[in-house]
mmCIF file of C-alpha atoms and ligand atoms in Angstrom:
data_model
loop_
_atom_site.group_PDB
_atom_site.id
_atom_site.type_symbol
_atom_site.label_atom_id
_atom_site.label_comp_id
_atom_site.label_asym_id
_atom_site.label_seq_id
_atom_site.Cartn_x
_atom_site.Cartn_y
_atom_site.Cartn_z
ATOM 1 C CA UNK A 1 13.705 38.060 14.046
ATOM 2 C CA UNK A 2 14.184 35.007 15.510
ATOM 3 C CA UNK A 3 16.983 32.535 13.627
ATOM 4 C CA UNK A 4 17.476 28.938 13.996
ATOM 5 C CA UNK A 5 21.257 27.846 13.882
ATOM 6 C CA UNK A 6 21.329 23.879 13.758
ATOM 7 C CA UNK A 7 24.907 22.720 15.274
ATOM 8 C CA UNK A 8 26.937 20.497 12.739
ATOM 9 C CA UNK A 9 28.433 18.666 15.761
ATOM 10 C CA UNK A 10 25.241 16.105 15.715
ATOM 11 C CA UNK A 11 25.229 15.739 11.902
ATOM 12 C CA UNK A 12 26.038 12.677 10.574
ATOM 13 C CA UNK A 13 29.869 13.547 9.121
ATOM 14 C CA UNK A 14 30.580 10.821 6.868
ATOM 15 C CA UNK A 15 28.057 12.787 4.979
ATOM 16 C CA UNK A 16 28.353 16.403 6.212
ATOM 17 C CA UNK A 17 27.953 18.240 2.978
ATOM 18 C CA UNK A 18 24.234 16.694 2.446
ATOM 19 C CA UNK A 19 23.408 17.224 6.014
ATOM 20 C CA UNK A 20 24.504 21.062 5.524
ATOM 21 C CA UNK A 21 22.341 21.417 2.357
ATOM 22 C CA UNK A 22 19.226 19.448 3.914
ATOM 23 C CA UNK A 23 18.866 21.231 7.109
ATOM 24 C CA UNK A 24 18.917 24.521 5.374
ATOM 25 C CA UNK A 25 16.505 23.166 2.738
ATOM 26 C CA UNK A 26 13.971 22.516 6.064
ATOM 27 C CA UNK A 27 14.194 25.629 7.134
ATOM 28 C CA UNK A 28 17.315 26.472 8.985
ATOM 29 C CA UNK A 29 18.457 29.897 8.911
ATOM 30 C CA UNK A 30 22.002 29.298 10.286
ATOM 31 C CA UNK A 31 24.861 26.514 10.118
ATOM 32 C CA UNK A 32 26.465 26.726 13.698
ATOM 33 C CA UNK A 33 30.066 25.432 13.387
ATOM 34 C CA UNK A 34 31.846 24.347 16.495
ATOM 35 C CA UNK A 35 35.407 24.618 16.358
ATOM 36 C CA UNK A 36 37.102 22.628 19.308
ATOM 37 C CA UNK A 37 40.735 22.154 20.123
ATOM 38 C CA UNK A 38 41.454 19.327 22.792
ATOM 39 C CA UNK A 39 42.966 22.559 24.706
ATOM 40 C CA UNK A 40 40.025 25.073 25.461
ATOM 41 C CA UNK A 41 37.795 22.007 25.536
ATOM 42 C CA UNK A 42 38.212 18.577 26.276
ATOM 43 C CA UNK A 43 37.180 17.417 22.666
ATOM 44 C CA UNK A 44 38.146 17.946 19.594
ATOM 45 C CA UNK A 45 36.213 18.824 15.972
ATOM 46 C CA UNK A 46 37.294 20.488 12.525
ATOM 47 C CA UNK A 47 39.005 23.684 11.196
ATOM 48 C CA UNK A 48 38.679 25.935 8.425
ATOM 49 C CA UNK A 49 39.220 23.012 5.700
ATOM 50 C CA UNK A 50 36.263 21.788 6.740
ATOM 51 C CA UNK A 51 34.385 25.174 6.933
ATOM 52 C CA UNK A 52 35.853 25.958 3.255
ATOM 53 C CA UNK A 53 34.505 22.541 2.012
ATOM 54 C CA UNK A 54 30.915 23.392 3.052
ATOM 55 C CA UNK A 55 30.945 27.159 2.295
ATOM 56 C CA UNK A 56 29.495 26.328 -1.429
ATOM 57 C CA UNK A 57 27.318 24.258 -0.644
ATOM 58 C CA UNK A 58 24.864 26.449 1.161
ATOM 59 C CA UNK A 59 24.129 30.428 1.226
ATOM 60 C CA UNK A 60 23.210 30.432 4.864
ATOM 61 C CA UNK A 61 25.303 32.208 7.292
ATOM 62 C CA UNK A 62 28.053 30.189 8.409
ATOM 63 C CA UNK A 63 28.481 30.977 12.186
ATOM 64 C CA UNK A 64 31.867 30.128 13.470
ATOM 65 C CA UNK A 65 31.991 29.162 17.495
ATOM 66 C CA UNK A 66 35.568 28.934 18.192
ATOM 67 C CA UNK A 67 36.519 26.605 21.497
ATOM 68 C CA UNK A 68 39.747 26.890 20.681
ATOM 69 C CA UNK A 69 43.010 28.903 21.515
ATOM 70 C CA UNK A 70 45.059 30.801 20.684
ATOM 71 C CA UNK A 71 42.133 32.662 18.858
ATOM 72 C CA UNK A 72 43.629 35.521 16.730
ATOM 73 C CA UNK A 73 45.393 33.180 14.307
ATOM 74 C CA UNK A 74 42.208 31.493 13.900
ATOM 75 C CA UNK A 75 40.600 34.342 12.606
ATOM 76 C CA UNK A 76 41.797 34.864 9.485
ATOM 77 C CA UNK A 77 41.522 31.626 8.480
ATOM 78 C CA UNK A 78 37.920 31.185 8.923
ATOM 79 C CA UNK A 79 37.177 34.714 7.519
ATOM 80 C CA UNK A 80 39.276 33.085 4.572
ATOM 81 C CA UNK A 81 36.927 29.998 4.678
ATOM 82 C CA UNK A 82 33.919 31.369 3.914
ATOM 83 C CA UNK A 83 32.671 32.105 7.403
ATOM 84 C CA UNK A 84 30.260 35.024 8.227
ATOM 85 C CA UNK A 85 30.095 35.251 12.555
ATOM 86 C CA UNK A 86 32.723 34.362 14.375
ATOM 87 C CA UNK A 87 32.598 33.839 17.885
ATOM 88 C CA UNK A 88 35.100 33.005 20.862
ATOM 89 C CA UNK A 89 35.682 32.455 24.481
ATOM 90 C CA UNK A 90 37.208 35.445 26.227
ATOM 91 C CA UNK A 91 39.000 32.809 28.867
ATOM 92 C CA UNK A 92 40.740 31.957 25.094
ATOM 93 C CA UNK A 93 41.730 35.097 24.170
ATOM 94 C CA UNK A 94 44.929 37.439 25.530
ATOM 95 C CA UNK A 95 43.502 40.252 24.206
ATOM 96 C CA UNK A 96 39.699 40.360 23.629
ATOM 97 C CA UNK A 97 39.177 43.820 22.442
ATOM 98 C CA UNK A 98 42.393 43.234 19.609
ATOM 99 C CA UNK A 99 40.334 39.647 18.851
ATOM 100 C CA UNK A 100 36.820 41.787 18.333
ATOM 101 C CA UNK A 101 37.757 44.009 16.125
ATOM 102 C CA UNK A 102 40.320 41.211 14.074
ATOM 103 C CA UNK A 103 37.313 39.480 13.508
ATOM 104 C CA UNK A 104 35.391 42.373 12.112
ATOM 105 C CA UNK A 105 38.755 43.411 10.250
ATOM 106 C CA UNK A 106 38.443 40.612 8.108
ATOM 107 C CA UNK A 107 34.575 41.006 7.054
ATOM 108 C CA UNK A 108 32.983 39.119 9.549
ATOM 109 C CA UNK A 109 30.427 39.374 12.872
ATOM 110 C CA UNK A 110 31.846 39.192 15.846
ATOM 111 C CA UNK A 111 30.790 37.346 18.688
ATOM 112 C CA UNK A 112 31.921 36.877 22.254
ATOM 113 C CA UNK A 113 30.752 33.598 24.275
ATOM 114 C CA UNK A 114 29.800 33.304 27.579
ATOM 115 C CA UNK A 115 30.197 29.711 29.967
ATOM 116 C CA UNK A 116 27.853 29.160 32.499
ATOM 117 C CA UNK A 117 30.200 30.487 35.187
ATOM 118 C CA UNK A 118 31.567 32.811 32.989
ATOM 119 C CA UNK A 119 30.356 36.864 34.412
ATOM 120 C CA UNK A 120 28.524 39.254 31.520
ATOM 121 C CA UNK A 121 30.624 41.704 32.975
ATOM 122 C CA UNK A 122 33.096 40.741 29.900
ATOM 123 C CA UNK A 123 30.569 42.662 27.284
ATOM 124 C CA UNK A 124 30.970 45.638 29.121
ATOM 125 C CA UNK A 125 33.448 47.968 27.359
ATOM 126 C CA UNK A 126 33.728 46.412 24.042
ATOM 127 C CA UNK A 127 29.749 46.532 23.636
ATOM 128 C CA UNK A 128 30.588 48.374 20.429
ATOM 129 C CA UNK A 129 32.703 45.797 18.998
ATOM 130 C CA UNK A 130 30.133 43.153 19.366
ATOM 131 C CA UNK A 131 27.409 41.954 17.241
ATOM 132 C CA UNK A 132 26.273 38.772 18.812
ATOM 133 C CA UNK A 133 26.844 37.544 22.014
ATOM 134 C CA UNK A 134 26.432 34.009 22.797
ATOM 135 C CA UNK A 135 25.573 32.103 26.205
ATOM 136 C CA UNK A 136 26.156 29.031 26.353
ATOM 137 C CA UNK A 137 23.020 27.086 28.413
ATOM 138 C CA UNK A 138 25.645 23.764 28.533
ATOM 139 C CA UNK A 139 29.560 23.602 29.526
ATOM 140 C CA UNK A 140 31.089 23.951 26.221
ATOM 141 C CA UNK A 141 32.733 20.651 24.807
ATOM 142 C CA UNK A 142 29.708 18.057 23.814
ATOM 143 C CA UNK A 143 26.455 17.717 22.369
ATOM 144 C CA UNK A 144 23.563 16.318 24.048
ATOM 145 C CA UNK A 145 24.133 17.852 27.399
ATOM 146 C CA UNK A 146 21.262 19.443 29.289
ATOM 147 C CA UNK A 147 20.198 22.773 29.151
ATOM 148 C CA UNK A 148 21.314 24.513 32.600
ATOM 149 C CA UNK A 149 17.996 26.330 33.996
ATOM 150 C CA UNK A 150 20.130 29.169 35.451
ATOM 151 C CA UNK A 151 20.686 30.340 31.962
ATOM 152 C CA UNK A 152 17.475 31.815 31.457
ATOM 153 C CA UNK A 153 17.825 34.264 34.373
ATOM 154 C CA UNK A 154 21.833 35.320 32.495
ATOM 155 C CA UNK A 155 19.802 35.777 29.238
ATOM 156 C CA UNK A 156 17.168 38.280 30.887
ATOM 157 C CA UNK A 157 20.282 40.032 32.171
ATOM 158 C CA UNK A 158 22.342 40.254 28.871
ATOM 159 C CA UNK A 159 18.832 41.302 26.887
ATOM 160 C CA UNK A 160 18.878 44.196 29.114
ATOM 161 C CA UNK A 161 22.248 45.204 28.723
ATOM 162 C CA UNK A 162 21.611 44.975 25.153
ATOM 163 C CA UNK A 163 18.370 46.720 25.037
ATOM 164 C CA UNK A 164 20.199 49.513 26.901
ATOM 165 C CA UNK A 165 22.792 49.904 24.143
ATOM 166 C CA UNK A 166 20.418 49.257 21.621
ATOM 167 C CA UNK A 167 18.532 52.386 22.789
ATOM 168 C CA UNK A 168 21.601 54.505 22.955
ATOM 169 C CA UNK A 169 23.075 53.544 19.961
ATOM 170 C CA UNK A 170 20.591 52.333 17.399
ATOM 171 C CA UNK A 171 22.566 48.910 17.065
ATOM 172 C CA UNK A 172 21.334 45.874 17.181
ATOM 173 C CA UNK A 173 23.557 43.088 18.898
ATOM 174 C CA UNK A 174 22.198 39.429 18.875
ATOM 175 C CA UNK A 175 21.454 37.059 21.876
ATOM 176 C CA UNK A 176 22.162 33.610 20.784
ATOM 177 C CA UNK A 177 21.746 30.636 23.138
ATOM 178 C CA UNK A 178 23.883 27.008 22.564
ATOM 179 C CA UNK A 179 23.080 23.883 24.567
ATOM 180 C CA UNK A 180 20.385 21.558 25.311
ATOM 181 C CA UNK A 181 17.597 23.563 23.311
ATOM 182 C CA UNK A 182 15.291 21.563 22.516
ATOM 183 C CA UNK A 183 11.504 21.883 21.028
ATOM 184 C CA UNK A 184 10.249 21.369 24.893
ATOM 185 C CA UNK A 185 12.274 24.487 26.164
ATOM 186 C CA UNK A 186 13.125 26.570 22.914
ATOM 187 C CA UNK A 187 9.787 29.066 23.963
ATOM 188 C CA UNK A 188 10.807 29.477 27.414
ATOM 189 C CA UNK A 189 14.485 30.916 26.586
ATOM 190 C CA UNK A 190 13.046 32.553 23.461
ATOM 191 C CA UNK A 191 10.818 34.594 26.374
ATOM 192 C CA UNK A 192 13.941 35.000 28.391
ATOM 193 C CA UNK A 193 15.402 37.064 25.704
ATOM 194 C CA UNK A 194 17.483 34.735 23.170
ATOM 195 C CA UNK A 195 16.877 35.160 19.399
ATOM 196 C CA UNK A 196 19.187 32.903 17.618
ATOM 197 C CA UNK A 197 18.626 29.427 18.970
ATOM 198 C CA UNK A 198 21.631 26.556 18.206
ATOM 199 C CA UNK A 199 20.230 23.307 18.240
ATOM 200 C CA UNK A 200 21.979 20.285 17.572
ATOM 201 C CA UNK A 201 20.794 17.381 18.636
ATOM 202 C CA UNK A 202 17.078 18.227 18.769
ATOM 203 C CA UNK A 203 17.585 18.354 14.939
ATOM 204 C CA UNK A 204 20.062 16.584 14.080
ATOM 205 C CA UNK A 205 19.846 13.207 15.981
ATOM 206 C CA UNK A 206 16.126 13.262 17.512
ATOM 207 C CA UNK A 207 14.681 15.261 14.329
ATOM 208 C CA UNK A 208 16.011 13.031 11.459
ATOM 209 C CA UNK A 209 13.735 12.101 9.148
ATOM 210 C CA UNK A 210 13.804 9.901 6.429
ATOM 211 C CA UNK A 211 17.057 8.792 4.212
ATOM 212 C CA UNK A 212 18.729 11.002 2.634
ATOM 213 C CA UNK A 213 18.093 12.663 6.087
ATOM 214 C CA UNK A 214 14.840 15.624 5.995
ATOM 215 C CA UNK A 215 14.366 17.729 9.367
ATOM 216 C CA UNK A 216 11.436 20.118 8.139
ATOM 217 C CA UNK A 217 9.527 18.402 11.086
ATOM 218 C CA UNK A 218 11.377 19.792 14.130
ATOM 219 C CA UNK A 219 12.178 22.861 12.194
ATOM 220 C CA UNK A 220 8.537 24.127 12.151
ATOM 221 C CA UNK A 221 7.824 22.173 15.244
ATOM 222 C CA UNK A 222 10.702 24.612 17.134
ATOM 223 C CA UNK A 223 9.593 27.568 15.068
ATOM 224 C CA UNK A 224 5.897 27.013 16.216
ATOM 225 C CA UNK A 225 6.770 27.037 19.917
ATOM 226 C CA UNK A 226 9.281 30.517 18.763
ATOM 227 C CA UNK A 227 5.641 32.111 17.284
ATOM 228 C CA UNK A 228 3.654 31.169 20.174
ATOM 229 C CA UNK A 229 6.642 32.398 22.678
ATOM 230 C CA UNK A 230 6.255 35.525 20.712
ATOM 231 C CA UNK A 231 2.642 36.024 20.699
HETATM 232 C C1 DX5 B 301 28.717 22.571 22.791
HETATM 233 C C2 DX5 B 301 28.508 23.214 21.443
HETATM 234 C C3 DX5 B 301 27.082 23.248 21.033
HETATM 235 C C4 DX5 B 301 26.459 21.885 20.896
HETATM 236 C C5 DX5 B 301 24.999 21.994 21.045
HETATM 237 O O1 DX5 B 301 30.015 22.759 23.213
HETATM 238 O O2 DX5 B 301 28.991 24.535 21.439
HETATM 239 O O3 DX5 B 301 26.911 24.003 19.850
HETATM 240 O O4 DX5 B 301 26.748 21.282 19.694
HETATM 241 O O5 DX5 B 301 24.465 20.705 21.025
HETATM 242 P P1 DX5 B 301 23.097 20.353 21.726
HETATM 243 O O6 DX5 B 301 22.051 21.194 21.062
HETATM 244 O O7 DX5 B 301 22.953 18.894 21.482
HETATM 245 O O8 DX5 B 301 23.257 20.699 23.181
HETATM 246 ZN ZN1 ZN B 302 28.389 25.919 19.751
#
């Protein structure tokens, strides 16, 4: 139940195909692709070339976290690329509901993200046009931040909103947590109700191993602390 998403952002990109392939090969579940825009954030990353140059290269999900606007012409594109989730900002979107159900429109999850500051009121009526919702434990924009305590108490609250429409419904919608997870902390937020953990530099800068670049090590080591969070 629980999935691992390591963040490309901390992989080494002169060599970014590799780096895809290896960190599924040590375990990863997910490839967590952050899409930024020098507009929505004050940084800037890749597109859907990028995501279309990977996409054979790996079978794992490729899970698309746009911080980027405008959003809807995005869409497409990255559904067109090979992508499997995609998520945005709903400060980046004019129309969040049309966005939702765009993204879903053109075979993919959908995912809404959540800033720090940014209320879970947002999930409220398009609950059935979600199937992940992401919180982001860092101001989106940079890896290597540190993980924002206040986010655990925000991911016991959207668990229970999601456990309530889990129970009416029968759906399952995802809790995925992005910033400053680490192999110290990953237990702690798995308790507080996340199950689909983005790390990026836990694995990609502080778990490299070895040349051409392994990271089974801080795989298992963050899906040991995952087993004994869930035991
Ligand atoms: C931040 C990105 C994150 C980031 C996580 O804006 O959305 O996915 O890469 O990196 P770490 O794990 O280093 O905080
Ligand atoms: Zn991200």
């Amino acid at each position: 139940m629980y999935l691992i998403a390591p963040s490309i952002l901390s992989a080494d990109f002169a060599r970014l195909g590799e780096e895809v392939a290896s960190v599924v090969e040590s375990g990863a579940d997910w490839i967590h692709f952050d899409v930024m825009d020098n507009h929505y954030v004050p940084n800037m990353t890749v597109g859907p070339v990028v995501c279309k140059a990977i996409r054979p290269l790996t079978p794992a999900t490729i899970d698309v976290h746009l911080m980027a606007r405008p959003v809807d012409r995005l869409i497409g594109d990255f559904a067109g690329a090979g992508a499997n989730v995609i998520t945005f900002h709903p400060e980046a979107s004019e129309h969040i509901d049309r966005s939702l159900a765009l993204i879903r429109e053109n075979g993919c999850l959908a995912g809404l993200a959540f800033n720090p500051a940014t209320p879970l009121l947002y999930m409220d009526h398009v609950m059935d046009k979600l199937d992940l919702v992401l919180l982001m434990s860092v101001n989106p924009g940079f890896g290597g931040q540190k993980f924002i305590p206040a986010t655990l108490a925000k991911l016991r609250e959207a668990r229970a909103r999601v456990q309530a429409h889990e129970r009416e419904t029968g759906r399952r919608v995802r809790v995925e947590v992005d910033g400053g997870v680490k192999v110290e902390n990953i237990a702690a937020i798995a308790q507080a109700g996340a199950d689909t953990f983005v790390a990026g530099s836990a694995i990609y800068e502080a778990g490299r191993d070895g040349d051409p670049h392994r990271y089974d090590s801080v795989i298992a080591a963050l899906r040991a602390e995952l087993e004994r969070a869930g035991s």
